[in-house]
Amino acid sequence: MTSVIYPGTFDPITNGHLDIIARSAVIFPKVFVAVANSPSKKPLFSLEERVELVRQSVAHLPNVEVFGFSDLLANEIKAKKITAIIRGVRTTTDFEYELQLAALNRLLTDGVDSLFFPPTEKWAFVSSTIVREIYLHHGDVKELVPEAVYLALKAR
């Protein structure tokens, strides 16, 4: 079975992320969403909260499985026998960074390739960083995030 992995910090998951997950779920029989611990990024939500928010956001997609990890992504890829890595790429800056990661991941995983998904135009400007900034400045992020994230932000 072809399985792909979409790794990220997802702090928080946005509608742009969700769009890439949904599009991947149409193409591939199994999509793993790997929520990275990433403590150095000082996330707004804990790993457990982010995993739960992603799970709630993808509950309508039966072939998507969500898990949190603190290990090297390459180890998770090997353990789950992943065949490709999904990455969203909004800009040329994203592409340059992702190209470096793709080469490293290919080396560390004995050849697993990365597939780059451009965003749907509607979500091309959305990032977790932008969502956090809007939220921290008391702006409305309702249209940018799944309902579960919006409710979690409101409850904070």
Tab-separated table of C-alpha atoms in Angstrom:
chain	number	residue	atom	x	y	z
A	1	MET	CA	0.000	0.000	0.000
A	2	THR	CA	1.257	3.460	-0.877
A	3	SER	CA	1.456	5.606	2.222
A	4	VAL	CA	2.626	9.185	2.486
A	5	ILE	CA	3.486	11.391	5.410
A	6	TYR	CA	2.746	15.079	5.878
A	7	PRO	CA	4.991	16.298	8.701
A	8	GLY	CA	4.797	19.650	10.422
A	9	THR	CA	4.533	21.476	13.700
A	10	PHE	CA	0.919	22.474	12.952
A	11	ASP	CA	0.867	25.215	15.593
A	12	PRO	CA	-1.947	25.528	14.814
A	13	ILE	CA	-3.188	23.548	11.842
A	14	THR	CA	-4.644	25.957	9.271
A	15	ASN	CA	-7.155	25.574	6.475
A	16	GLY	CA	-4.153	25.601	4.125
A	17	HIS	CA	-2.720	22.534	5.862
A	18	LEU	CA	-6.132	20.897	5.857
A	19	ASP	CA	-6.473	21.529	2.119
A	20	ILE	CA	-3.153	19.780	1.426
A	21	ILE	CA	-4.146	16.855	3.659
A	22	ALA	CA	-7.528	16.494	1.916
A	23	ARG	CA	-5.955	16.688	-1.548
A	24	SER	CA	-3.360	14.077	-0.541
A	25	ALA	CA	-6.105	11.810	0.829
A	26	VAL	CA	-7.770	11.791	-2.599
A	27	ILE	CA	-4.563	10.675	-4.321
A	28	PHE	CA	-3.082	8.262	-1.783
A	29	PRO	CA	-4.726	5.360	0.064
A	30	LYS	CA	-3.029	6.214	3.379
A	31	VAL	CA	-1.919	9.631	4.641
A	32	PHE	CA	-0.082	9.998	7.925
A	33	VAL	CA	-0.058	13.459	9.470
A	34	ALA	CA	2.985	13.651	11.712
A	35	VAL	CA	2.836	16.416	14.306
A	36	ALA	CA	6.366	17.361	15.347
A	37	ASN	CA	7.104	18.212	18.952
A	38	SER	CA	9.435	21.098	17.955
A	39	PRO	CA	10.004	22.580	21.447
A	40	SER	CA	12.610	24.992	20.040
A	41	LYS	CA	9.806	26.770	18.159
A	42	LYS	CA	8.043	27.530	21.466
A	43	PRO	CA	4.621	26.404	20.227
A	44	LEU	CA	1.398	28.023	21.395
A	45	PHE	CA	-0.220	24.584	21.867
A	46	SER	CA	1.366	21.519	23.487
A	47	LEU	CA	2.150	18.493	21.327
A	48	GLU	CA	-0.858	16.650	22.751
A	49	GLU	CA	-3.168	19.591	22.043
A	50	ARG	CA	-1.877	19.950	18.476
A	51	VAL	CA	-2.303	16.225	17.790
A	52	GLU	CA	-5.877	16.384	19.079
A	53	LEU	CA	-6.684	19.504	17.052
A	54	VAL	CA	-5.354	17.869	13.892
A	55	ARG	CA	-7.330	14.683	14.646
A	56	GLN	CA	-10.532	16.669	15.067
A	57	SER	CA	-9.824	18.607	11.874
A	58	VAL	CA	-9.292	15.486	9.723
A	59	ALA	CA	-11.969	13.290	11.313
A	60	HIS	CA	-13.965	13.382	8.052
A	61	LEU	CA	-11.058	11.794	6.132
A	62	PRO	CA	-11.089	8.029	6.822
A	63	ASN	CA	-7.683	7.291	5.280
A	64	VAL	CA	-5.815	9.871	7.371
A	65	GLU	CA	-4.002	8.913	10.568
A	66	VAL	CA	-2.497	11.467	12.955
A	67	PHE	CA	0.344	10.954	15.410
A	68	GLY	CA	2.802	13.083	17.351
A	69	PHE	CA	6.539	12.523	17.299
A	70	SER	CA	9.725	13.810	18.890
A	71	ASP	CA	12.098	11.594	16.953
A	72	LEU	CA	13.897	12.235	13.670
A	73	LEU	CA	11.359	12.232	10.822
A	74	ALA	CA	13.493	9.705	8.925
A	75	ASN	CA	13.034	7.197	11.760
A	76	GLU	CA	9.247	7.567	11.608
A	77	ILE	CA	9.339	7.132	7.827
A	78	LYS	CA	11.329	3.911	8.122
A	79	ALA	CA	9.180	2.532	10.947
A	80	LYS	CA	5.911	3.136	9.081
A	81	LYS	CA	7.282	2.140	5.659
A	82	ILE	CA	6.342	5.490	4.136
A	83	THR	CA	6.735	5.813	0.363
A	84	ALA	CA	6.747	9.630	0.025
A	85	ILE	CA	6.810	12.855	2.028
A	86	ILE	CA	4.184	15.529	1.333
A	87	ARG	CA	5.240	19.156	1.728
A	88	GLY	CA	3.328	22.356	1.071
A	89	VAL	CA	5.229	25.042	-0.812
A	90	ARG	CA	3.825	28.586	-0.980
A	91	THR	CA	6.785	30.649	-2.170
A	92	THR	CA	10.200	30.358	-3.761
A	93	THR	CA	11.697	30.770	-0.281
A	94	ASP	CA	9.658	27.745	0.870
A	95	PHE	CA	10.816	25.825	-2.190
A	96	GLU	CA	14.515	26.467	-1.582
A	97	TYR	CA	14.230	25.355	2.040
A	98	GLU	CA	12.095	22.320	1.168
A	99	LEU	CA	14.493	21.289	-1.593
A	100	GLN	CA	17.300	21.083	0.985
A	101	LEU	CA	15.100	19.062	3.349
A	102	ALA	CA	14.056	16.758	0.508
A	103	ALA	CA	17.684	15.952	-0.307
A	104	LEU	CA	18.492	15.290	3.362
A	105	ASN	CA	15.400	13.146	3.867
A	106	ARG	CA	16.142	11.173	0.694
A	107	LEU	CA	19.633	10.458	2.067
A	108	LEU	CA	18.433	9.583	5.586
A	109	THR	CA	15.613	7.329	4.370
A	110	ASP	CA	17.413	5.454	1.597
A	111	GLY	CA	15.550	7.189	-1.200
A	112	VAL	CA	12.125	8.342	0.001
A	113	ASP	CA	11.155	11.311	-2.163
A	114	SER	CA	9.294	14.489	-1.266
A	115	LEU	CA	6.261	15.635	-3.238
A	116	PHE	CA	5.593	19.368	-3.242
A	117	PHE	CA	2.015	20.599	-3.185
A	118	PRO	CA	1.350	24.213	-4.085
A	119	PRO	CA	-1.454	25.735	-2.040
A	120	THR	CA	-4.918	26.240	-3.370
A	121	GLU	CA	-5.036	29.940	-4.258
A	122	LYS	CA	-7.525	30.640	-1.468
A	123	TRP	CA	-4.973	29.555	1.156
A	124	ALA	CA	-1.725	30.693	-0.489
A	125	PHE	CA	-1.187	33.454	2.093
A	126	VAL	CA	-2.042	31.453	5.218
A	127	SER	CA	0.599	30.121	7.602
A	128	SER	CA	0.564	29.062	11.243
A	129	THR	CA	2.839	32.006	12.016
A	130	ILE	CA	0.372	34.474	10.500
A	131	VAL	CA	-2.537	32.843	12.338
A	132	ARG	CA	-0.669	33.084	15.661
A	133	GLU	CA	0.203	36.743	15.032
A	134	ILE	CA	-3.397	37.641	14.209
A	135	TYR	CA	-4.610	35.715	17.264
A	136	LEU	CA	-2.025	37.293	19.607
A	137	HIS	CA	-3.138	40.739	18.413
A	138	HIS	CA	-6.798	39.878	19.064
A	139	GLY	CA	-7.739	39.542	15.390
A	140	ASP	CA	-10.320	37.151	13.972
A	141	VAL	CA	-8.854	33.927	12.542
A	142	LYS	CA	-12.172	32.112	12.078
A	143	GLU	CA	-11.840	31.922	8.271
A	144	LEU	CA	-8.233	30.710	8.399
A	145	VAL	CA	-8.442	27.656	10.660
A	146	PRO	CA	-10.629	24.587	11.165
A	147	GLU	CA	-13.495	24.979	13.649
A	148	ALA	CA	-11.725	22.932	16.348
A	149	VAL	CA	-8.733	25.305	16.261
A	150	TYR	CA	-10.937	28.382	16.311
A	151	LEU	CA	-12.749	27.100	19.420
A	152	ALA	CA	-9.443	26.177	21.101
A	153	LEU	CA	-8.038	29.654	20.442
A	154	LYS	CA	-11.196	31.299	21.769
A	155	ALA	CA	-10.963	29.174	24.936
A	156	ARG	CA	-7.355	30.257	25.653
